[in-house]
Each structure stands twice: as structure tokens, then as C-alpha cells.
């Protein structure tokens, strides 16, 4: 590792350098009911669309994308979440555990037994992806519940009308890393 005249770290051949950073923020609250994996409602970093996501176009197909998110989350039962990569309209589930026969392979599981009625806990993820493309890549989160009446709350608590029911912001960040 070397340092340039400005004191910035420079890796040999630029490998590992961060080439671009994009962040999307969700400041409104939403809830999703049921057993079907559903993308969190919202927009991309430019305020477009109906899905909370972040989009990036890699400059080289050999580069990697470092995805991270912080999403305040609460549930009425047991809920699951998974990371989705979308390229050219095709969704791929990435960074999930092994399916043990119940179809709920996820990167997080949240239970109302671990959530306080008035609180939400952050779901955090950092994942280094290799999308192998120079097309636009979209990252989003899908959530669902254990049964048809279970609810997932994003950016809010179970009891939104309580003085403790404050809305909190969610973020998704992607960084293109030179390979």
C-alpha cells in the first residue's frame, strides 16, 4: 500500500480502490403483511420508482460492489429478509443462509420475542458482491412474515401512535471496488 500526495491510500494497480459511492435513503415508514416475499416500498437514490433500492453501474465487469444497509425493523411475529440483486429486470437472491426445507433462506430473521412493543431494531448487512456486469445493478431488500397475518414494519415500531413510535430513516449504500 502506498499513499499519494494528498495522503490517500493507493493500492498497487488500483486494486481495492473505491471508484464510486451511491446511497439511497428511506425516511418514511411502511409495513408489509403476509408470507410472500415483497420488496420494501420506496424509491431509488434519485427519488424514482416504487421500491426502496440503490442502483449503480459498474465501470468494469471484474469490479466488485460492496453493499451495506441499515434498516430499522420491527415485526408482529417472525419475519425474514433477503438481499436481491436485479440486472436487466432479472432478480437474483444473494447473501442468504441455507434453506432448511421451509423456504425461508434469509440474511436476517426477526422475532417479536426479541423486539420490544415500542421499539424497532436495526437490520445491518455488509456484503461484497461480484455482479460480473457493466449494466446497471439494483440492490433491494425483500421481507415476509411467518404467516398470512404477520406484519413487518420498516422505519417504525408496532405502535406508531405511541410517544415511543417515532419513524426512523433507512439507508442502503453501494461502493464500486476496483478488482
Coordinates of C-alpha atoms in Angstrom, one line a residue:
X1 CA 0.0 0.0 0.0
X2 CA 1.2 3.5 -0.9
X3 CA 0.0 6.9 -0.2
X4 CA -0.4 9.7 -2.8
X5 CA 0.5 13.4 -2.3
X6 CA -2.9 14.1 -0.6
X7 CA -2.3 11.3 1.9
X8 CA -4.9 9.0 0.3
X9 CA -4.3 5.3 0.4
X10 CA -3.5 3.9 -3.1
X11 CA -3.3 0.1 -3.7
X12 CA -1.0 -1.3 -6.4
X13 CA -2.7 -1.3 -9.8
X14 CA -5.7 0.5 -8.2
X15 CA -7.0 -2.9 -6.9
X16 CA -9.2 -2.2 -3.9
X17 CA -9.7 1.5 -4.6
X18 CA -13.2 2.8 -4.2
X19 CA -14.3 4.1 -7.6
X20 CA -17.8 5.4 -6.8
X21 CA -20.2 5.5 -3.9
X22 CA -24.0 5.7 -4.1
X23 CA -26.5 5.9 -1.3
X24 CA -30.3 5.7 -1.1
X25 CA -32.3 6.8 1.9
X26 CA -35.9 6.0 3.0
X27 CA -37.3 8.4 5.5
X28 CA -41.0 7.3 5.5
X29 CA -42.4 4.3 7.3
X30 CA -44.1 1.3 5.8
X31 CA -45.4 -2.1 6.7
X32 CA -45.8 -5.4 4.7
X33 CA -48.2 -8.1 5.7
X34 CA -48.1 -11.8 4.7
X35 CA -46.0 -14.7 3.7
X36 CA -45.0 -13.6 0.3
X37 CA -41.5 -12.1 -0.1
X38 CA -42.2 -8.4 -1.0
X39 CA -39.7 -5.6 -1.8
X40 CA -39.8 -2.7 0.7
X41 CA -41.7 0.2 -0.8
X42 CA -39.8 3.4 -1.5
X43 CA -37.6 4.9 -4.2
X44 CA -34.1 4.8 -5.6
X45 CA -31.4 7.4 -4.8
X46 CA -32.9 9.7 -7.4
X47 CA -36.4 9.5 -5.9
X48 CA -37.7 7.3 -8.8
X49 CA -39.7 4.1 -8.8
X50 CA -41.8 2.4 -6.1
X51 CA -39.1 0.1 -4.5
X52 CA -36.6 1.2 -1.8
X53 CA -33.3 0.4 -3.6
X54 CA -29.9 1.7 -4.6
X55 CA -28.6 1.5 -8.2
X56 CA -25.1 1.5 -9.5
X57 CA -23.5 1.0 -12.9
X58 CA -20.0 -0.7 -12.5
X59 CA -17.3 0.7 -14.8
X60 CA -15.8 -2.8 -15.3
X61 CA -17.4 -6.3 -15.1
X62 CA -14.5 -7.5 -13.0
X63 CA -15.1 -4.9 -10.3
X64 CA -16.9 -5.8 -7.1
X65 CA -19.8 -3.9 -5.3
X66 CA -19.7 -3.5 -1.6
X67 CA -23.4 -3.3 -0.4
X68 CA -24.3 -2.2 3.1
X69 CA -27.6 -1.3 4.7
X70 CA -29.1 -0.1 8.0
X71 CA -32.9 -0.6 8.2
X72 CA -34.9 -0.1 11.4
X73 CA -37.2 -3.1 11.6
X74 CA -39.9 -4.5 13.8
X75 CA -42.4 -7.4 13.5
X76 CA -45.6 -8.8 15.0
X77 CA -44.5 -12.4 14.7
X78 CA -41.4 -13.8 12.9
X79 CA -40.2 -12.1 9.8
X80 CA -37.4 -12.7 7.3
X81 CA -35.4 -10.6 4.9
X82 CA -33.2 -11.3 1.9
X83 CA -31.0 -9.3 -0.4
X84 CA -32.0 -9.0 -4.1
X85 CA -29.7 -8.1 -7.0
X86 CA -31.6 -7.0 -10.1
X87 CA -29.8 -6.8 -13.5
X88 CA -31.7 -6.2 -16.7
X89 CA -35.0 -7.0 -15.0
X90 CA -33.9 -10.3 -13.6
X91 CA -33.9 -10.8 -9.8
X92 CA -31.3 -12.9 -8.0
X93 CA -31.4 -13.7 -4.3
X94 CA -27.9 -13.2 -2.8
X95 CA -26.3 -13.5 0.6
X96 CA -28.7 -15.9 2.3
X97 CA -28.4 -18.8 4.6
X98 CA -29.1 -22.4 3.5
X99 CA -32.7 -23.3 3.1
X100 CA -33.5 -26.0 5.6
X101 CA -36.7 -27.1 3.9
X102 CA -39.1 -24.3 4.9
X103 CA -38.3 -21.9 2.1
X104 CA -37.1 -19.1 4.4
X105 CA -33.4 -18.8 3.5
X106 CA -32.6 -15.2 4.6
X107 CA -29.9 -12.9 5.7
X108 CA -31.9 -12.0 8.8
X109 CA -34.7 -13.4 10.9
X110 CA -36.5 -11.2 13.4
X111 CA -39.0 -12.3 16.1
X112 CA -41.5 -10.3 18.2
X113 CA -40.0 -12.2 21.1
X114 CA -36.8 -10.1 20.6
X115 CA -38.5 -6.9 19.8
X116 CA -40.0 -4.6 22.4
X117 CA -43.5 -3.5 21.5
X118 CA -42.4 0.2 21.3
X119 CA -39.1 -0.3 19.6
X120 CA -37.5 -1.4 16.3
X121 CA -34.1 -2.8 15.9
X122 CA -31.7 -2.1 13.0
X123 CA -31.0 -4.8 10.5
X124 CA -27.4 -4.3 9.3
X125 CA -25.7 -6.1 6.4
X126 CA -22.4 -5.7 4.5
X127 CA -21.9 -7.9 1.5
X128 CA -19.2 -7.9 -1.2
X129 CA -20.9 -8.8 -4.4
X130 CA -19.5 -9.8 -7.8
X131 CA -22.2 -8.9 -10.3
X132 CA -20.0 -9.5 -13.4
X133 CA -21.6 -6.8 -15.5
X134 CA -21.3 -3.2 -16.7
X135 CA -25.1 -2.9 -16.8
X136 CA -27.0 -1.1 -14.1
X137 CA -27.3 -3.1 -10.9
X138 CA -30.1 -2.6 -8.4
X139 CA -30.0 -3.8 -4.8
X140 CA -33.2 -4.1 -2.7
X141 CA -34.5 -6.0 0.3
X142 CA -37.5 -8.4 0.3
X143 CA -39.3 -9.2 3.6
X144 CA -42.0 -11.5 4.6
X145 CA -43.7 -13.0 7.7
X146 CA -44.2 -16.5 9.1
X147 CA -47.9 -16.4 8.4
X148 CA -50.5 -14.5 6.4
X149 CA -51.4 -12.1 9.3
X150 CA -47.8 -11.3 10.4
X151 CA -46.5 -7.8 9.7
X152 CA -43.1 -6.4 9.0
X153 CA -42.6 -2.7 10.0
X154 CA -39.9 -0.8 8.3
X155 CA -38.8 2.6 9.8
X156 CA -41.4 2.4 12.5
X157 CA -42.5 0.4 15.6
X158 CA -45.5 -1.8 16.2
X159 CA -47.3 1.0 18.0
X160 CA -46.9 4.0 15.7
X161 CA -49.4 6.2 17.6
X162 CA -47.4 5.9 20.9
X163 CA -45.0 8.6 22.0
X164 CA -42.4 5.9 21.5
X165 CA -43.5 5.3 17.9
X166 CA -41.0 7.5 16.2
X167 CA -40.2 7.0 12.5
X168 CA -36.5 6.3 11.7
X169 CA -34.5 6.5 8.5
X170 CA -33.2 3.6 6.5
X171 CA -30.1 3.6 4.2
X172 CA -28.6 1.5 1.5
X173 CA -25.1 2.2 0.3
X174 CA -23.1 0.7 -2.6
X175 CA -19.4 1.2 -3.4
X176 CA -17.7 0.1 -6.5
X177 CA -14.4 -1.6 -5.6
X178 CA -11.7 -1.9 -8.3
X179 CA -10.6 -5.5 -8.9

